[in-house]
Coordinates of C-alpha atoms and ligand atoms in Angstrom, one line a residue:
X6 CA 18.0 -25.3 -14.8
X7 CA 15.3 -23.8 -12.5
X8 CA 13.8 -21.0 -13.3
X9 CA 13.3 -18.3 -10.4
X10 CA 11.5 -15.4 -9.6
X11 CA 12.7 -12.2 -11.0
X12 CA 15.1 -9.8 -8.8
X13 CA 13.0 -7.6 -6.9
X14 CA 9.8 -9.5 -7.3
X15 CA 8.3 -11.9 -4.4
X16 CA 5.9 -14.5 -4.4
X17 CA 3.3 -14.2 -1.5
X18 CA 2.3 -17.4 0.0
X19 CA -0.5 -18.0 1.7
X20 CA 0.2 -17.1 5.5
X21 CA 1.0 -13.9 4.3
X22 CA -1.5 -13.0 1.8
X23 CA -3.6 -13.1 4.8
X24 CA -1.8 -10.3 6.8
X25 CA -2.3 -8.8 3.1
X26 CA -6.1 -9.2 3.0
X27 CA -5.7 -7.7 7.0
X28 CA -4.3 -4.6 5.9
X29 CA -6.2 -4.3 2.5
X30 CA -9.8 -4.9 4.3
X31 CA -8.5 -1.9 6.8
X32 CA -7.7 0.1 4.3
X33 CA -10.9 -0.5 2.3
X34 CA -12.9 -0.3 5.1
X35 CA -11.2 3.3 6.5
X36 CA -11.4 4.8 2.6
X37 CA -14.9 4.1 2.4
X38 CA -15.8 5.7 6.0
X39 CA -13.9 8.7 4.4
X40 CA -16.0 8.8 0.9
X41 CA -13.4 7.0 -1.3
X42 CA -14.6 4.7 -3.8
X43 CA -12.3 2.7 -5.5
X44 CA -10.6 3.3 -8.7
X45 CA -8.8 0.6 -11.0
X46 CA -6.4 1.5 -13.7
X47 CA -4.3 -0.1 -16.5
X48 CA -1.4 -1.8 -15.3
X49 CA 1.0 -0.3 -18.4
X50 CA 0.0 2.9 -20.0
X51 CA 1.3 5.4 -23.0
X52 CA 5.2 6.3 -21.7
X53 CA 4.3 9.5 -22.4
X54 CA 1.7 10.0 -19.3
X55 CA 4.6 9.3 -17.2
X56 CA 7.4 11.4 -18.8
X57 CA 4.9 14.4 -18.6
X58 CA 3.1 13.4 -15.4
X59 CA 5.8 12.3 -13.0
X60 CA 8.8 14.0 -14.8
X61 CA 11.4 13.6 -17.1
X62 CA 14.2 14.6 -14.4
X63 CA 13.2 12.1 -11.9
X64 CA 15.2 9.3 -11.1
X65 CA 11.7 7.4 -11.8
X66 CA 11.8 8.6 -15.4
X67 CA 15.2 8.5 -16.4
X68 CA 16.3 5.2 -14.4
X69 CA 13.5 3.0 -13.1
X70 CA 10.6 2.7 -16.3
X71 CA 9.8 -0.8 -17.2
X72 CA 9.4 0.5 -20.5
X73 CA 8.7 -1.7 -23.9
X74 CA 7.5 -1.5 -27.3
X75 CA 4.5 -3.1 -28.0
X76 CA 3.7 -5.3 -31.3
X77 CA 2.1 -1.7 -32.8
X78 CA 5.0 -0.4 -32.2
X79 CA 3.9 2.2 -29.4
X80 CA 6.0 2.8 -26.4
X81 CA 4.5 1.3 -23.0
X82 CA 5.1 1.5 -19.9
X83 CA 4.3 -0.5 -16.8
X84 CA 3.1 2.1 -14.0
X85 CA 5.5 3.1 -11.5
X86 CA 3.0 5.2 -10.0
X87 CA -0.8 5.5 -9.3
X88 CA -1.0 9.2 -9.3
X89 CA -0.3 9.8 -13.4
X90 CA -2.5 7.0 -14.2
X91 CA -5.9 8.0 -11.6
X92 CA -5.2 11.7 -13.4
X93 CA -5.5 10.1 -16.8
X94 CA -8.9 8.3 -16.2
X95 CA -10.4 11.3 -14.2
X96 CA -9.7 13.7 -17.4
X97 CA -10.9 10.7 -20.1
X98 CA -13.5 9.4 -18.0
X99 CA -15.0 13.5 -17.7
X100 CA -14.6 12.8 -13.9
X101 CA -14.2 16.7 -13.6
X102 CA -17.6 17.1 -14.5
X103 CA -19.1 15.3 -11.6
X104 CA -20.0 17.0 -8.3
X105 CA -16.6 18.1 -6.4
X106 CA -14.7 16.7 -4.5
X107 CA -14.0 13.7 -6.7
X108 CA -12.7 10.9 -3.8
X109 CA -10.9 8.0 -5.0
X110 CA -8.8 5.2 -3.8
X111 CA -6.4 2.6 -5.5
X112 CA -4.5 -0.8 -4.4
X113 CA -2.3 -1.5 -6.9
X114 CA 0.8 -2.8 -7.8
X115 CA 3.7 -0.7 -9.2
X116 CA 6.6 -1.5 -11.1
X117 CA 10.1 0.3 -10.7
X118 CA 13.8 -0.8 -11.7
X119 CA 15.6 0.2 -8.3
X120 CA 18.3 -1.5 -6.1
X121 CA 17.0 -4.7 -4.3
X122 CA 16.9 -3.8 -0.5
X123 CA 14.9 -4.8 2.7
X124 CA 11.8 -3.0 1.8
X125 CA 12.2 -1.6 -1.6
X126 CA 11.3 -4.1 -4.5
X127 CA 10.7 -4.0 -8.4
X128 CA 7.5 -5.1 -8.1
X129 CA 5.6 -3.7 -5.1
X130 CA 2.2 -2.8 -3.9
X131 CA 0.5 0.6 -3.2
X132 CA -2.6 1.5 -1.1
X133 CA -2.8 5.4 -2.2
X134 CA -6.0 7.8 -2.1
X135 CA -6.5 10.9 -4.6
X136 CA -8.8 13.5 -4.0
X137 CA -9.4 16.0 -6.7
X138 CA -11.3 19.5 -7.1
X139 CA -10.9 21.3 -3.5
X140 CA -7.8 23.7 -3.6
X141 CA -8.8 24.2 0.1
X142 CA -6.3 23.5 3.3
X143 CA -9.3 21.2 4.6
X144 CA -8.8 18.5 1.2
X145 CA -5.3 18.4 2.8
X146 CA -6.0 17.9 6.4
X147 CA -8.8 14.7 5.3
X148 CA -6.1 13.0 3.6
X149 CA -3.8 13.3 6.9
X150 CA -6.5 12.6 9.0
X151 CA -7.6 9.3 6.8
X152 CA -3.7 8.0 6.6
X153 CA -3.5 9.0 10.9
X154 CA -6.9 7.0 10.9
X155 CA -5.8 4.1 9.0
X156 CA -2.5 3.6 11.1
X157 CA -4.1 3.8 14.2
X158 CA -6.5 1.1 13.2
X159 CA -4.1 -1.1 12.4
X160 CA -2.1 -0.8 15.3
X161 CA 1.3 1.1 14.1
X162 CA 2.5 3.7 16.9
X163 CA 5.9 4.2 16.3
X164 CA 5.1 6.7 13.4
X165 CA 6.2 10.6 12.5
X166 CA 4.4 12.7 9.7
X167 CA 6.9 15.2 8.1
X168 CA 5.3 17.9 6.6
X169 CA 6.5 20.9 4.1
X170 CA 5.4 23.0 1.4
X171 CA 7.1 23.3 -1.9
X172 CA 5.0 26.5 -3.4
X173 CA 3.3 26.7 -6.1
X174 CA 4.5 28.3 -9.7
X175 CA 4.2 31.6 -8.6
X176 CA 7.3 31.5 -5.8
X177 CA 9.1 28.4 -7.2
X178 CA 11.3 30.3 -10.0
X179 CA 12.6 32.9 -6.9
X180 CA 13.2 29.5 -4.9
X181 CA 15.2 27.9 -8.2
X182 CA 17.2 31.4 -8.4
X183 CA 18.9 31.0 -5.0
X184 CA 19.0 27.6 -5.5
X185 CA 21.2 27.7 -8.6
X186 CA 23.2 30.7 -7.1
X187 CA 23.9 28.0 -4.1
X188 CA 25.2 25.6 -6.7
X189 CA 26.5 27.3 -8.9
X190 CA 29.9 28.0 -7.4
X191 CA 29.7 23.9 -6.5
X192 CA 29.5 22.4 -9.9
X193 CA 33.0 21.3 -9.9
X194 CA 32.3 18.7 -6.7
X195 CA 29.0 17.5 -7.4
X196 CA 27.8 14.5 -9.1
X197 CA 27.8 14.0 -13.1
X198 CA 24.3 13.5 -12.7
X199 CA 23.6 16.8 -10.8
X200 CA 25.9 18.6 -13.2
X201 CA 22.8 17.4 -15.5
X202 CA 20.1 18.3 -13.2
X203 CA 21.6 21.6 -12.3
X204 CA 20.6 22.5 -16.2
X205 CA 17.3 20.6 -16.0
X206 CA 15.6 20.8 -13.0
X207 CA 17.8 21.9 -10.0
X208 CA 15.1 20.7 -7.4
X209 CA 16.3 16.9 -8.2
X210 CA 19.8 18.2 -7.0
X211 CA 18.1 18.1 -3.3
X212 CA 17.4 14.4 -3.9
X213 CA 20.6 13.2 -4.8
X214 CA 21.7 9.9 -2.8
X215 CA 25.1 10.3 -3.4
X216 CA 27.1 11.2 -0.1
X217 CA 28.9 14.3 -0.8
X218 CA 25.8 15.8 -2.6
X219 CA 23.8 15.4 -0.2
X220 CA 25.9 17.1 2.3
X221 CA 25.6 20.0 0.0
X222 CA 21.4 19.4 -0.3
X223 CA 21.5 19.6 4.1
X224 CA 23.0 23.5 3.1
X225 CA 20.5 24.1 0.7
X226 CA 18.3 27.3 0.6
X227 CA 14.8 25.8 1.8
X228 CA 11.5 26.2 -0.4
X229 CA 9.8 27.0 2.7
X230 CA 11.5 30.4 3.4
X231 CA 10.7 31.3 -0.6
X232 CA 6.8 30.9 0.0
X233 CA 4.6 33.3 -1.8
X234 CA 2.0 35.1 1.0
X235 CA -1.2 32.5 -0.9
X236 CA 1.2 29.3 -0.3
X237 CA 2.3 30.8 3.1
X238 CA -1.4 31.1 4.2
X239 CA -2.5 27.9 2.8
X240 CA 0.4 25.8 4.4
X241 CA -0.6 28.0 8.0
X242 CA -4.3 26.3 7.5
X243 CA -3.4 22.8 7.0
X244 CA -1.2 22.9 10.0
X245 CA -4.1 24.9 11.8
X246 CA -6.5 21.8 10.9
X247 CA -3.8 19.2 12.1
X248 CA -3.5 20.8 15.3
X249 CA -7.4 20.6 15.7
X250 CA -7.6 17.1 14.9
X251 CA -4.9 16.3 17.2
X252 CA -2.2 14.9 14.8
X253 CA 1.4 15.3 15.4
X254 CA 3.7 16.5 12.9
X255 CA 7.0 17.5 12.4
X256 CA 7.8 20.2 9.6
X257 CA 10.5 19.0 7.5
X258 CA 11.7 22.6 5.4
X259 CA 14.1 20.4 3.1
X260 CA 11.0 17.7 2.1
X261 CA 11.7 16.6 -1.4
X262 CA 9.6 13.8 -3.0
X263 CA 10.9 12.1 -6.1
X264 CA 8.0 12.9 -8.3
X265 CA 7.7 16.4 -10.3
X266 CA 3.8 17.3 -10.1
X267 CA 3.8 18.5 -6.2
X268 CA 3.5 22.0 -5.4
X269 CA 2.3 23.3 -1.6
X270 CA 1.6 20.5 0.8
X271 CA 4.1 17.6 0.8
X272 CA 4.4 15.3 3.5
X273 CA 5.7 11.4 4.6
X274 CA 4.9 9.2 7.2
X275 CA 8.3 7.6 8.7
X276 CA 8.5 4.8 11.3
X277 CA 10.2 5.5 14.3
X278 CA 10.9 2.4 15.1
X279 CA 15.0 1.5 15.7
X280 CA 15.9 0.0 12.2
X281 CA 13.4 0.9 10.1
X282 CA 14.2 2.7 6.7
X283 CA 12.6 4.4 4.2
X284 CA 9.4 6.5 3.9
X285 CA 5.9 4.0 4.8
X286 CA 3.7 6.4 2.4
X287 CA 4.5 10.0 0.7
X288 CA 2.3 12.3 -0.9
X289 CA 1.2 15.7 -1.6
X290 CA -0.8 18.4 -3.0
X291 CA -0.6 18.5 -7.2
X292 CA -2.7 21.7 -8.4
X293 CA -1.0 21.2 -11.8
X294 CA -1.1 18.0 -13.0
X295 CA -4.9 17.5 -14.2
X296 CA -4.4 20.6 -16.5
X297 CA -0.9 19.3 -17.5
X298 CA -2.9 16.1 -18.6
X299 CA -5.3 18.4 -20.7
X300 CA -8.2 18.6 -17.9
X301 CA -8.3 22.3 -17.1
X302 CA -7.4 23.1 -13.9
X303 CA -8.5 20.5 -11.2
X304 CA -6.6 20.8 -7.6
X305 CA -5.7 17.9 -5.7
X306 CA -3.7 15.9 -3.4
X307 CA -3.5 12.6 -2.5
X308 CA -0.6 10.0 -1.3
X309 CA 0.7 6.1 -1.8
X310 CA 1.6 3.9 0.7
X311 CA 4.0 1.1 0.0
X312 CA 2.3 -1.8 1.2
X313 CA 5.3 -4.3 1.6
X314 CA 6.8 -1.5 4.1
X315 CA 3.5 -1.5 6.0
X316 CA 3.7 -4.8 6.5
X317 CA 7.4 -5.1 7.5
X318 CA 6.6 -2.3 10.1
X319 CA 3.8 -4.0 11.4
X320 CA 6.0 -6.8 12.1
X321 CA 8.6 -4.8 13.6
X322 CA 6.3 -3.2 15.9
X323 CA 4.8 -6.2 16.8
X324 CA 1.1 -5.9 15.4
X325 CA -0.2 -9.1 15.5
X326 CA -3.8 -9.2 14.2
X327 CA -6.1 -12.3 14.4
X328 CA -5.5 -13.6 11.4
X329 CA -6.6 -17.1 11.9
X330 CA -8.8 -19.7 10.0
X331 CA -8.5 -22.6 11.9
X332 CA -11.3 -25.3 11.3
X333 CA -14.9 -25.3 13.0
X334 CA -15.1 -29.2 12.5
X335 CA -12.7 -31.7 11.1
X336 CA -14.3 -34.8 9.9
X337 CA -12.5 -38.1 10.3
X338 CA -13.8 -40.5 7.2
X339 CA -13.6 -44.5 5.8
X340 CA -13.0 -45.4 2.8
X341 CA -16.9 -46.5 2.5
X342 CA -17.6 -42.8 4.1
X343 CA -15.3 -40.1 2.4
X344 CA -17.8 -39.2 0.0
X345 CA -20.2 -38.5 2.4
X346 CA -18.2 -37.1 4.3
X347 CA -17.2 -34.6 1.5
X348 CA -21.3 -33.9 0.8
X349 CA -21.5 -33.6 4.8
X350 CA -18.6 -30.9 4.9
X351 CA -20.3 -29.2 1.5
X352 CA -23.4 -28.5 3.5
X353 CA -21.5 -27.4 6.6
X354 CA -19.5 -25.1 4.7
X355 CA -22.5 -23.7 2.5
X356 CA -23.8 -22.8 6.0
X357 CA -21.3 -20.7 6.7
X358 CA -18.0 -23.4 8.9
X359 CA -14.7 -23.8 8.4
X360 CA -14.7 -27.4 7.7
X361 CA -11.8 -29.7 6.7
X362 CA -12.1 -33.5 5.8
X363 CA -9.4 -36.0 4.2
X364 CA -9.1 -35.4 0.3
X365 CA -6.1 -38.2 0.4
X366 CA -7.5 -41.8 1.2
X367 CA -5.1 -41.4 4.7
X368 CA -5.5 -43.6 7.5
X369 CA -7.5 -43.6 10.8
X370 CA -4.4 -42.5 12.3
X371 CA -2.8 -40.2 9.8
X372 CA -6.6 -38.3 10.0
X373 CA -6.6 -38.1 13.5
X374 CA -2.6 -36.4 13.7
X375 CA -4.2 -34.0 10.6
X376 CA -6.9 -32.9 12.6
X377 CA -4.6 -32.1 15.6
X378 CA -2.3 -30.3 13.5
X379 CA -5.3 -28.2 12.0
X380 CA -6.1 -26.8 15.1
X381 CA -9.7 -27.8 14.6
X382 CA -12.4 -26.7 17.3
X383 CA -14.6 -30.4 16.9
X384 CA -13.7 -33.3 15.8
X385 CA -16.2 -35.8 14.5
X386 CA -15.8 -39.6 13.5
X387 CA -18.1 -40.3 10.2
X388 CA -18.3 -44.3 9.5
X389 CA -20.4 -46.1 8.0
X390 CA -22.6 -46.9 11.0
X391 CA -22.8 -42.9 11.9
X392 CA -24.0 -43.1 8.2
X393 CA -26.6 -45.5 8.6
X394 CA -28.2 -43.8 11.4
X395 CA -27.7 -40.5 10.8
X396 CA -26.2 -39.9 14.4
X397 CA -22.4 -39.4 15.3
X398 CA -20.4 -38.4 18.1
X399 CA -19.2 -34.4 18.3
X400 CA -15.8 -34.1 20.3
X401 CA -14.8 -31.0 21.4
X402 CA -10.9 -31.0 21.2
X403 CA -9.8 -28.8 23.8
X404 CA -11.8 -30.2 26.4
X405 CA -12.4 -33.4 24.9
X406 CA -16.2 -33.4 26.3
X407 CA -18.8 -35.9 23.7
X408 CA -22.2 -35.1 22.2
X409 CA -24.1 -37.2 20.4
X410 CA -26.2 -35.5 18.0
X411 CA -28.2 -36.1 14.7
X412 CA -26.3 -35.3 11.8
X413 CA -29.4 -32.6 10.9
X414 CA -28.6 -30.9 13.8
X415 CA -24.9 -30.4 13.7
X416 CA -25.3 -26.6 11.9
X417 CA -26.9 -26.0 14.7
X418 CA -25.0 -27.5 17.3
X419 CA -21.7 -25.9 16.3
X420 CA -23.3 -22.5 15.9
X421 CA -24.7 -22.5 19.1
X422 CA -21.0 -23.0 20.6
Ligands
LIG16 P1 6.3 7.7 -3.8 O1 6.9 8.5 -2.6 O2 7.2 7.5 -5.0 O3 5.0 8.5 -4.1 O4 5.8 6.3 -3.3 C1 4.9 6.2 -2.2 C2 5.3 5.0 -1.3 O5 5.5 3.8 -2.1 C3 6.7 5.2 -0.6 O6 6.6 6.0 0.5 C4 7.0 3.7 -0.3 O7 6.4 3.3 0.9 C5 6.4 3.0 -1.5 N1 7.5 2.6 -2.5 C6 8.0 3.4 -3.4 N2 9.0 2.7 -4.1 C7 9.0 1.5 -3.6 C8 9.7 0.3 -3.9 N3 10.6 0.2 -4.9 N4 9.5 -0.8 -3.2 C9 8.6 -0.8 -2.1 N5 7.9 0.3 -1.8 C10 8.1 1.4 -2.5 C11 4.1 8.1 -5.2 O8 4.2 7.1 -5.7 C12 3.1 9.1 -5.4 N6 2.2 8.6 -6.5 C13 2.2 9.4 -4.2 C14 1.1 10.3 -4.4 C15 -0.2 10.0 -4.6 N7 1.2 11.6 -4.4 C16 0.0 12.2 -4.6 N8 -0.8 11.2 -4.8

């Protein structure tokens, strides 16, 4: 019986790892413009961080952990998340005791049990940026103003930023009052599952996917009406800053992001391109989470892309970067040459070409058809008289046009082109 790759999980070959290294060196390169340096973290962590970080209501918690026990008998977890994990080093690592802000980046992979669907995978990638220590409206309006950087520089238009504000834990237990006064008299309809998070955390109720409960979310009492006059004020300056930098956004009053540790600023980036689905990247503010972790009390805000979305919407919206490494030179060899052939190309490629010479003992013929099909710029012909002399003939391929050169001088000659 063949064995294949796990549900949800995708192997990425190499035509498309390089519109992966595309988007990654973007992203790299926009983060560190921005101040970001990079931060790597454990791939499975204590279940714990996640059950206090991200929440034990959320669907992510309850539903989706790759959880296991190791051989010591601890329970693990793989991440489903960045943001839990990035806390978790900043507080062990004593990253609150370096200068403020503290700007990081990640590109990860994550691991959640969900529903196979176009775009939405059990094992999936996340570019996502944390930056920790600035309470201020202006840590919020970087991070929007790095994502609206980073889409713009790889080309994807068709894109809306919804923004909200959940409050903070001052105005949140007024918000949860008329929330559970709303619901109250519906308990009867909704879901078994928001029967449960009407006793636990009535905010999930607003994320429910199931149809009729969501109709009821849509009638909802909206955080953004319950905001304290601080939480107000703040959400007033980031949209202030926006404004000034000249990004667009839409306020979205009934946001709601699967993850517990938000409070103020949330906000998603959604394609607006026909037929997409699903967010392209979410984030938000998270003033509580570093002291929930035990790190005193650290503000920040940050976001995760989904890189497998990016790269479906790319596609869809027809970005089509360079992404070619077709051959400078393909070298045509003899069987008395295709060693030297192999040292010739060594040296070529040490200085710098894309070279490509036959590694299977094929024909004339069968060399000549491989070197079409490579696309190479130069072709050149390496037998054993070339050898002997040192000298061989350079063909351009698209033009067809002969030099005859020395084979010292061929670095040369095909950097010159
Ligand atoms: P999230 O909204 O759960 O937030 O995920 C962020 C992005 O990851 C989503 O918008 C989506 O593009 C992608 N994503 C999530 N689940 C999947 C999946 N199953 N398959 C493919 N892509 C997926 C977070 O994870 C927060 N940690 C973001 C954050 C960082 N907030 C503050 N800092």
């Amino acid at each position: 019986m063949k064995i294949k790759a796990p549900r949800g999980t995708k192997d990425i070959l190499p035509e498309e790892a390089r519109r992966w290294q595309y988007a990654e060196a973007r992203f790299r390169d926009v983060c560190h413009r921005y101040g970001y340096g990079e931060i790597r973290v454990p791939t499975f962590e204590s279940t714990d961080l996640f059950e206090r970080g991200v929440g034990d209501s959320t669907d992510i918690v309850r539903k989706e952990m790759y959880t296991f026990e190791d051989k010591g008998g601890r329970s693990m977890t793989l991440r489903p998340e960045g943001t839990a994990g990035v806390v978790r080093a900043y507080v062990e690592q004593g990253m609150n005791s370096l200068p403020s802000p503290v700007r990081l980046f990640y590109d990860l992979n994550m691991f959640r049990y969900e529903k196979m669907q176009k775009g939405r995978y059990r094992e999936f990638a996340q570019f996502g940026c944390e930056i920790f220590g600035s309470d201020s409206a202006l840590a919020d309006a970087e991070i929007l103003s790095l994502l609206d950087t980073f889409f713009t520089s790889v080309g994807l238009r068709e894109r809306r930023l919804e923004l909200g504000s959940i409050g903070c834990p001052a105005c949140r237990p007024r918000f949860l009052e008329a929330l559970r006064a709303y619901y109250e008299p519906k308990l009867d309809r909704v879901c078994e599952d928001c029967r449960d998070r009407f006793e636990k955390n009535p905010l999930r109720m607003l994320d429910c996917k199931q149809p009729q409960c969501q109709e009821d979310a849509e009638r909802a009492p909206s955080q953004i009406d319950f905001l304290c006059d601080e939480c107000e004020a703040h959400f007033a300056l980031v949209r202030q800053a926006l404004d000034t930098l000249g990004i667009d956004y839409h306020i979205n009053p009934r946001m709601v992001r699967g993850l517990d540790y938000y409070t103020r600023t949330v906000f998603e980036f959604v394609s607006t391109h026909v037929g997409s689905q699903g967010a392209l990247c979410g984030g938000g503010r998270y003033d509580g989470l570093v002291e929930e972790l035990g790190g005193g009390q650290v503000p920040a805000i940050g976001f995760a892309m989904g890189v497998e979305r990016l790269l479906l919407e790319m596609e869809a919206q027809h970005v089509q970067p360079d992404l070619t490494f077709d051959p400078d030179l393909f070298i045509v060899s003899f069987p008395d040459t295709t060693v030297a052939a192999l040292h010739l190309r060594q040296n070529l490629i040490r200085d710098g070409f894309i070279v490509e010479t036959d590694v299977m003992d094929r024909s004339f013929r069968a060399q000549m058809k491989a070197a079409d099909r490579a696309n190479a710029r130069y072709l050149l012909v390496l037998g054993a008289d070339e050898l002997k002399k040192s000298k061989a003939t350079l063909r351009r391929m698209d033009t067809g046009e002969e030099t005859e050169l020395q084979l010292s001088d061929l670095s040369q000659t095909l950097r010159s082109e």
